[in-house]
mmCIF file of C-alpha atoms in Angstrom:
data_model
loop_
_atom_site.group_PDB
_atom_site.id
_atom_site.type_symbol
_atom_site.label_atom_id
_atom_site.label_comp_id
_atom_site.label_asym_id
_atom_site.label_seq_id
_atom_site.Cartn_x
_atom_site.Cartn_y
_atom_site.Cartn_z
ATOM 1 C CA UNK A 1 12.896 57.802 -34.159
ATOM 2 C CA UNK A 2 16.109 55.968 -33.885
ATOM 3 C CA UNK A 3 17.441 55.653 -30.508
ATOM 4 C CA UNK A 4 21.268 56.383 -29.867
ATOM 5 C CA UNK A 5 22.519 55.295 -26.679
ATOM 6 C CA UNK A 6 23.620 58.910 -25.539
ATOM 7 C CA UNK A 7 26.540 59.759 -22.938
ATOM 8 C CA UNK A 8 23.838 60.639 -20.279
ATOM 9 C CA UNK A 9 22.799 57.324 -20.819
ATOM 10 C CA UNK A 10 26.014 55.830 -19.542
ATOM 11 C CA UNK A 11 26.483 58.149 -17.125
ATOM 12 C CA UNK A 12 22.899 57.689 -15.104
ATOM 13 C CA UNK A 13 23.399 54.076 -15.619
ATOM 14 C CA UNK A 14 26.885 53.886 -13.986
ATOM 15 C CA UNK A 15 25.513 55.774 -11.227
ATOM 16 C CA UNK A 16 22.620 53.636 -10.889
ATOM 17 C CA UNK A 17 24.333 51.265 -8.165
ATOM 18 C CA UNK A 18 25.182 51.744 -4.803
ATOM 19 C CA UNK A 19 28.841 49.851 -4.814
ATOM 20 C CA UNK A 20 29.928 52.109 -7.761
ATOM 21 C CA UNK A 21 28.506 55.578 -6.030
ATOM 22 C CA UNK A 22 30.215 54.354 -3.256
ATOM 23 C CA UNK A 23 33.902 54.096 -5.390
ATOM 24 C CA UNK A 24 33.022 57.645 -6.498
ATOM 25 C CA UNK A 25 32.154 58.948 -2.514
ATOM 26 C CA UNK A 26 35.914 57.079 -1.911
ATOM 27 C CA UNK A 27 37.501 59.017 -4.934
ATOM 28 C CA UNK A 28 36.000 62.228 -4.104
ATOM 29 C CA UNK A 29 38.287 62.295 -1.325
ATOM 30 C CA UNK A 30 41.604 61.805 -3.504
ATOM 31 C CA UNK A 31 43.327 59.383 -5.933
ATOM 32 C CA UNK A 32 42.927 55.063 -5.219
ATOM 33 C CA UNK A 33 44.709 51.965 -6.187
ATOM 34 C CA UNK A 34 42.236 49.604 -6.909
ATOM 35 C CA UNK A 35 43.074 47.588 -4.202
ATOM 36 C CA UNK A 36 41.877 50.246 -1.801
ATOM 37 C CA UNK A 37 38.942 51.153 -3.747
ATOM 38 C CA UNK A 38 38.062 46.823 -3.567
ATOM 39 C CA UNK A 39 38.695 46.838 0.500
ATOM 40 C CA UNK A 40 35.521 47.789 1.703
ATOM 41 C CA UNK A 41 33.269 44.950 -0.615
ATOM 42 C CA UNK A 42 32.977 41.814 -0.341
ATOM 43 C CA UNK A 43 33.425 41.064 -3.619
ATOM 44 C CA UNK A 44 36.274 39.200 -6.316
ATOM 45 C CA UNK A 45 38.334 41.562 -7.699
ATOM 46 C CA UNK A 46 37.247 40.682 -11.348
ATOM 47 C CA UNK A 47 34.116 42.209 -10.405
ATOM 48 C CA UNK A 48 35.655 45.210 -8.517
ATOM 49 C CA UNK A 49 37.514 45.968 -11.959
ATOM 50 C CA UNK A 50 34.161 45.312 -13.646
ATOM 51 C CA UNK A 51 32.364 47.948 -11.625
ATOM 52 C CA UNK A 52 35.780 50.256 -12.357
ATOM 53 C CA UNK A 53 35.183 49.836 -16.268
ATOM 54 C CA UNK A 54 31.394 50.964 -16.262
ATOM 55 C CA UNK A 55 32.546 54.174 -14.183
ATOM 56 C CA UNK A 56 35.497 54.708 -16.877
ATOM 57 C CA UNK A 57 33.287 54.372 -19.595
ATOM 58 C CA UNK A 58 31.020 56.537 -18.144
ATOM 59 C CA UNK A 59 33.460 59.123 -18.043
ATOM 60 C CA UNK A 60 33.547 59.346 -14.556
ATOM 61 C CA UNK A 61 36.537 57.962 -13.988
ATOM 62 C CA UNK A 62 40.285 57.782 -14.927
ATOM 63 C CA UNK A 63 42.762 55.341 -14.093
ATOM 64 C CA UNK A 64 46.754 54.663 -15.160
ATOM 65 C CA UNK A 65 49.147 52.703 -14.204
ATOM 66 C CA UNK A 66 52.729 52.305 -12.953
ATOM 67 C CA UNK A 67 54.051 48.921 -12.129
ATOM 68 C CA UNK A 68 51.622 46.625 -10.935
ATOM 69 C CA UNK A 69 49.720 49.022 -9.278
ATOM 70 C CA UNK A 70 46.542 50.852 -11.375
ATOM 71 C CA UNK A 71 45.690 54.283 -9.482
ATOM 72 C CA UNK A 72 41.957 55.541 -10.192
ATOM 73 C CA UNK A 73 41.067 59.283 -10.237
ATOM 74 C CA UNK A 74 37.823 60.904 -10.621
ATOM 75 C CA UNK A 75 37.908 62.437 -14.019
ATOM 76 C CA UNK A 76 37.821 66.430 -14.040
ATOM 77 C CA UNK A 77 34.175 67.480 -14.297
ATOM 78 C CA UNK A 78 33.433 63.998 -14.186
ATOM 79 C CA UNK A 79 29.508 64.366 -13.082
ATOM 80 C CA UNK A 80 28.634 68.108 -14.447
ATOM 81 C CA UNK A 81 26.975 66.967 -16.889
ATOM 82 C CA UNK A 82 24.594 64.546 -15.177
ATOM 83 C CA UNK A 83 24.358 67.113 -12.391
ATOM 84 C CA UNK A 84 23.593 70.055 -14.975
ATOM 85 C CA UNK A 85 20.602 67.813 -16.757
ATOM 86 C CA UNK A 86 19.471 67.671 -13.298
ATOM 87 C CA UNK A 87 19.232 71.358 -12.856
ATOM 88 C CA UNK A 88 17.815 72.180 -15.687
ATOM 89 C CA UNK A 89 14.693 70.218 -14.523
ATOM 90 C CA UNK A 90 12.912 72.382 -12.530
ATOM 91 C CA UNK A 91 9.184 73.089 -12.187
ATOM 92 C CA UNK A 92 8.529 76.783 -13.317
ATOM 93 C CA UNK A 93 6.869 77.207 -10.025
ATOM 94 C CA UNK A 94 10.233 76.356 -8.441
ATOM 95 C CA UNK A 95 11.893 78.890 -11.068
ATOM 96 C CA UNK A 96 9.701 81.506 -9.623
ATOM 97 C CA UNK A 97 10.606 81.000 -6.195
ATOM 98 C CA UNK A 98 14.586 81.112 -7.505
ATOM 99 C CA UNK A 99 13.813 84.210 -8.768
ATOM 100 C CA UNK A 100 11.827 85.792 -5.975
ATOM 101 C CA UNK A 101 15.063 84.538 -3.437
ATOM 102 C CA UNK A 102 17.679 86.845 -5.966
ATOM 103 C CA UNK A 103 14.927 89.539 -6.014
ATOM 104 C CA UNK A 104 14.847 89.841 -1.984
ATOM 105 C CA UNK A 105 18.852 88.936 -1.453
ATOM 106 C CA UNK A 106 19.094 92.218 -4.415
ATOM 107 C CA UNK A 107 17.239 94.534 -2.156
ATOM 108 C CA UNK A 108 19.078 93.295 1.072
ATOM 109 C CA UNK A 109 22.377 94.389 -1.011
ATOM 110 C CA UNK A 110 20.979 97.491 -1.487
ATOM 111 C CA UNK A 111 20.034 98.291 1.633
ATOM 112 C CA UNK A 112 23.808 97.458 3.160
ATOM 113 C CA UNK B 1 27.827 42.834 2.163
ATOM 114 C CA UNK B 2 23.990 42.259 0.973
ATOM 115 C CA UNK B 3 22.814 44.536 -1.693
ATOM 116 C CA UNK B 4 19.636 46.687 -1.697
ATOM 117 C CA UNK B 5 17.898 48.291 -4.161
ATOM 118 C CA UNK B 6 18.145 51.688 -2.848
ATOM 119 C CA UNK B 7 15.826 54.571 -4.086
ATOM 120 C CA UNK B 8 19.048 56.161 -6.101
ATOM 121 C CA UNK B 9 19.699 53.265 -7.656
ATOM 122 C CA UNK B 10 16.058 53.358 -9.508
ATOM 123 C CA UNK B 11 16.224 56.912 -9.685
ATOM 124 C CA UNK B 12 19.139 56.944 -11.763
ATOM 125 C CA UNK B 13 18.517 53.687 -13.595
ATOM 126 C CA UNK B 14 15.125 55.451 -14.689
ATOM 127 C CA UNK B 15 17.142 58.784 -16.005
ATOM 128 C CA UNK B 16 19.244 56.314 -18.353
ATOM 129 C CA UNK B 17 17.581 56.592 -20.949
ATOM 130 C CA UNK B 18 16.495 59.223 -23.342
ATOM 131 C CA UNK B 19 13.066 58.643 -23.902
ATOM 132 C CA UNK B 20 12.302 59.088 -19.966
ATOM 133 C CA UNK B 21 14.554 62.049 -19.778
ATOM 134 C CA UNK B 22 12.935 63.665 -22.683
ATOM 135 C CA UNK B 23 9.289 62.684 -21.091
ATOM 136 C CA UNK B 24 10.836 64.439 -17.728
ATOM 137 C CA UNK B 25 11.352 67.356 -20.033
ATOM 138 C CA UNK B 26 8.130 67.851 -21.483
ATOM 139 C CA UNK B 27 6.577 67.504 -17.631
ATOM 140 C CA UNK B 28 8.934 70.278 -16.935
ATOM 141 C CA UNK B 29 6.720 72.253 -18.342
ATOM 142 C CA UNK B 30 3.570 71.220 -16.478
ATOM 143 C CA UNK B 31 1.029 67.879 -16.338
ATOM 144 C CA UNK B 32 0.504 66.100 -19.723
ATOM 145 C CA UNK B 33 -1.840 62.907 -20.679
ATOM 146 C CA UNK B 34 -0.400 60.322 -21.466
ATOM 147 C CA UNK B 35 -1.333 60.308 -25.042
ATOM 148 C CA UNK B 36 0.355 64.267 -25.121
ATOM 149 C CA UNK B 37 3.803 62.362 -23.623
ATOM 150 C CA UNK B 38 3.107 59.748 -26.259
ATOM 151 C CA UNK B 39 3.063 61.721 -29.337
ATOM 152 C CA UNK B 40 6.751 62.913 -30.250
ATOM 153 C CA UNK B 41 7.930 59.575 -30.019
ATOM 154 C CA UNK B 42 7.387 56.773 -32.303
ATOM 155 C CA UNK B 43 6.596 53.527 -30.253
ATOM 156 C CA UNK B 44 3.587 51.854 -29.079
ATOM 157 C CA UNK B 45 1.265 53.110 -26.181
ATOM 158 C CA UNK B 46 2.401 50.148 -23.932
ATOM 159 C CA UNK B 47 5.846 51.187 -24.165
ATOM 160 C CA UNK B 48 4.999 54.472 -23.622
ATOM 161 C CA UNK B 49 3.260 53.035 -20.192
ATOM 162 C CA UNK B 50 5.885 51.311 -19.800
ATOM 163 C CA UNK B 51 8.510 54.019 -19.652
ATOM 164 C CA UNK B 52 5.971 56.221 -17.306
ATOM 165 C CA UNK B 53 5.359 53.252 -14.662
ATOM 166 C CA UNK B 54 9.619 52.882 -14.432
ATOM 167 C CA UNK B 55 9.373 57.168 -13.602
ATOM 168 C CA UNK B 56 6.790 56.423 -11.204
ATOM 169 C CA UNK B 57 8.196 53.664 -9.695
ATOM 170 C CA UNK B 58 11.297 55.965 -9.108
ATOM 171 C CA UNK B 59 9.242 58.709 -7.562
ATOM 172 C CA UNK B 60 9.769 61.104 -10.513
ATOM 173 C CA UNK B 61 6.220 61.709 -11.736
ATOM 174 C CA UNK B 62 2.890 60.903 -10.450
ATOM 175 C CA UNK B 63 -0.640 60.281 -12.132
ATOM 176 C CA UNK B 64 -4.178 60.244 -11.878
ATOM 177 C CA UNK B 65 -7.494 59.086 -13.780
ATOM 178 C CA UNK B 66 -10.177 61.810 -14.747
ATOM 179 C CA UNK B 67 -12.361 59.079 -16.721
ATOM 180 C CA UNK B 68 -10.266 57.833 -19.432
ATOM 181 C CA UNK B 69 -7.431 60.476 -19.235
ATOM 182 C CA UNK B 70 -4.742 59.516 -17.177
ATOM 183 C CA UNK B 71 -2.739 62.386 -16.764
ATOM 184 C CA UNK B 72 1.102 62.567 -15.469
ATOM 185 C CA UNK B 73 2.747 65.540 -13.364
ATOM 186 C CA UNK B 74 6.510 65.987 -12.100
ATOM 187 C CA UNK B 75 6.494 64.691 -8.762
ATOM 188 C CA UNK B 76 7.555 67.473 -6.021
ATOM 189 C CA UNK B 77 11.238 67.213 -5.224
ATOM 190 C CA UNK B 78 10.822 64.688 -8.191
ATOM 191 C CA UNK B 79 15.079 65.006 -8.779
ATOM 192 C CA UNK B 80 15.817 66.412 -5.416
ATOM 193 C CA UNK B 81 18.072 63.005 -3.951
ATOM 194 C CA UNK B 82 19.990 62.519 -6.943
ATOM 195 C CA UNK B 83 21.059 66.641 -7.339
ATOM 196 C CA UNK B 84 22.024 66.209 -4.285
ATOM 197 C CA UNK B 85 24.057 63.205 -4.138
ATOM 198 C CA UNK B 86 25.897 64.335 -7.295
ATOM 199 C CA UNK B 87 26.070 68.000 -5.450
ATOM 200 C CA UNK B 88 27.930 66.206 -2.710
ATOM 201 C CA UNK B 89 31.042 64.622 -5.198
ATOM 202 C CA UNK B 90 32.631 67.535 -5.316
ATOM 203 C CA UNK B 91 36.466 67.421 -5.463
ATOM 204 C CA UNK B 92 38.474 69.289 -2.585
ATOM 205 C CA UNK B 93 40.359 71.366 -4.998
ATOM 206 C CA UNK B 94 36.688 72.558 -6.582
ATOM 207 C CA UNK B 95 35.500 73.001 -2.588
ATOM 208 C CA UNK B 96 37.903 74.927 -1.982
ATOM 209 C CA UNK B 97 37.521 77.266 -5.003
ATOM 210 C CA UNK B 98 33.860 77.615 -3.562
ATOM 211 C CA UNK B 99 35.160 78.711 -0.715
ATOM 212 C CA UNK B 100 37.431 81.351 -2.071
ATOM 213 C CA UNK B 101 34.302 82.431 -4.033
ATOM 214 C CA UNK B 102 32.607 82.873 -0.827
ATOM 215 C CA UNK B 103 35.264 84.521 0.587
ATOM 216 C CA UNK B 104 35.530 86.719 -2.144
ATOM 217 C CA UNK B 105 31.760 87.499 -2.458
ATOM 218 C CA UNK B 106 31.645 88.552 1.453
ATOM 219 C CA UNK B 107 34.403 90.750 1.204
ATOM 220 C CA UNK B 108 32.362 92.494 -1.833
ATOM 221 C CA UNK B 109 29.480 92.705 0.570
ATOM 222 C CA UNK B 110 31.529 94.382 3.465
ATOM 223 C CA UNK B 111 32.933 96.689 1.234
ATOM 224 C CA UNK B 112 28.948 98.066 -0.204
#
């Protein structure tokens, strides 16, 4: 069985370190040069941009630029695809439960 | 700023990679030996180990020994902290949709 490296791949890796889930948690709350995204690390920028370049492989991110200045964005939809592999993985037990809590918030409709 | 490891980082290090997410997969669907987690793939049984101690290490499955059959179960909340940090990068324009969806759904409810 040959082993592709698959976008899910990237994408868990990328995610798989706290300075670049910390870039997302920054972007989450709007558009960043990467100048602002660098402030809070102590770290050269060539590794900043580094860190950048993993999350914009991964999809997660997009950047352009206008001057001198490169603005990052999150990328639309950028994590539904890791977060929907995610869902998907749920004991049957759990499934159960999901269904029992529609079955009981059906009946509480009803009643209303 | 000193780096940790932190529990998301192996978490999501250990769902980069397609073998361990397919293994994740099959324990979806309840406990399995190892030798049953083994079998669709074609690579030696250390490697197969080897890919099973990186899940456990993450907290994603556990195992036990009955004699000579070690067998391997989804841990409970095994993908609970990483659903929820991606749950959590949400945009503001796709929060606020929620919201409107909320509103929305109440409305519905008011008017039963």
């Amino acid at each position: 069985m040959v082993k592709y490296s698959e976008p899910l791949d990237t994408m868990f890796r990328a995610l798989a370190d706290s300075t670049r889930r910390a870039m997302v948690e920054h972007l989450v709350r709007g558009p960043a040069s990467v100048s602002e995204l660098a402030q809070p690390f102590d770290m050269s920028m060539p590794a900043v941009v580094q860190h950048l370049t993993v999350l914009e492989d991964a999809g997660i991110v997009t950047s352009h630029k206008t001057g001198r200045v490169r603005t990052v964005q999150l990328a639309p939809d950028a994590l539904v695809a890791a977060g929907e592999w995610i869902g998907r993985q749920r004991l049957p037990a759990e499934r159960r439960l999901d269904r029992l809590g529609e079955l009981l918030a059906a009946d509480d409709t009803e009643e209303n």
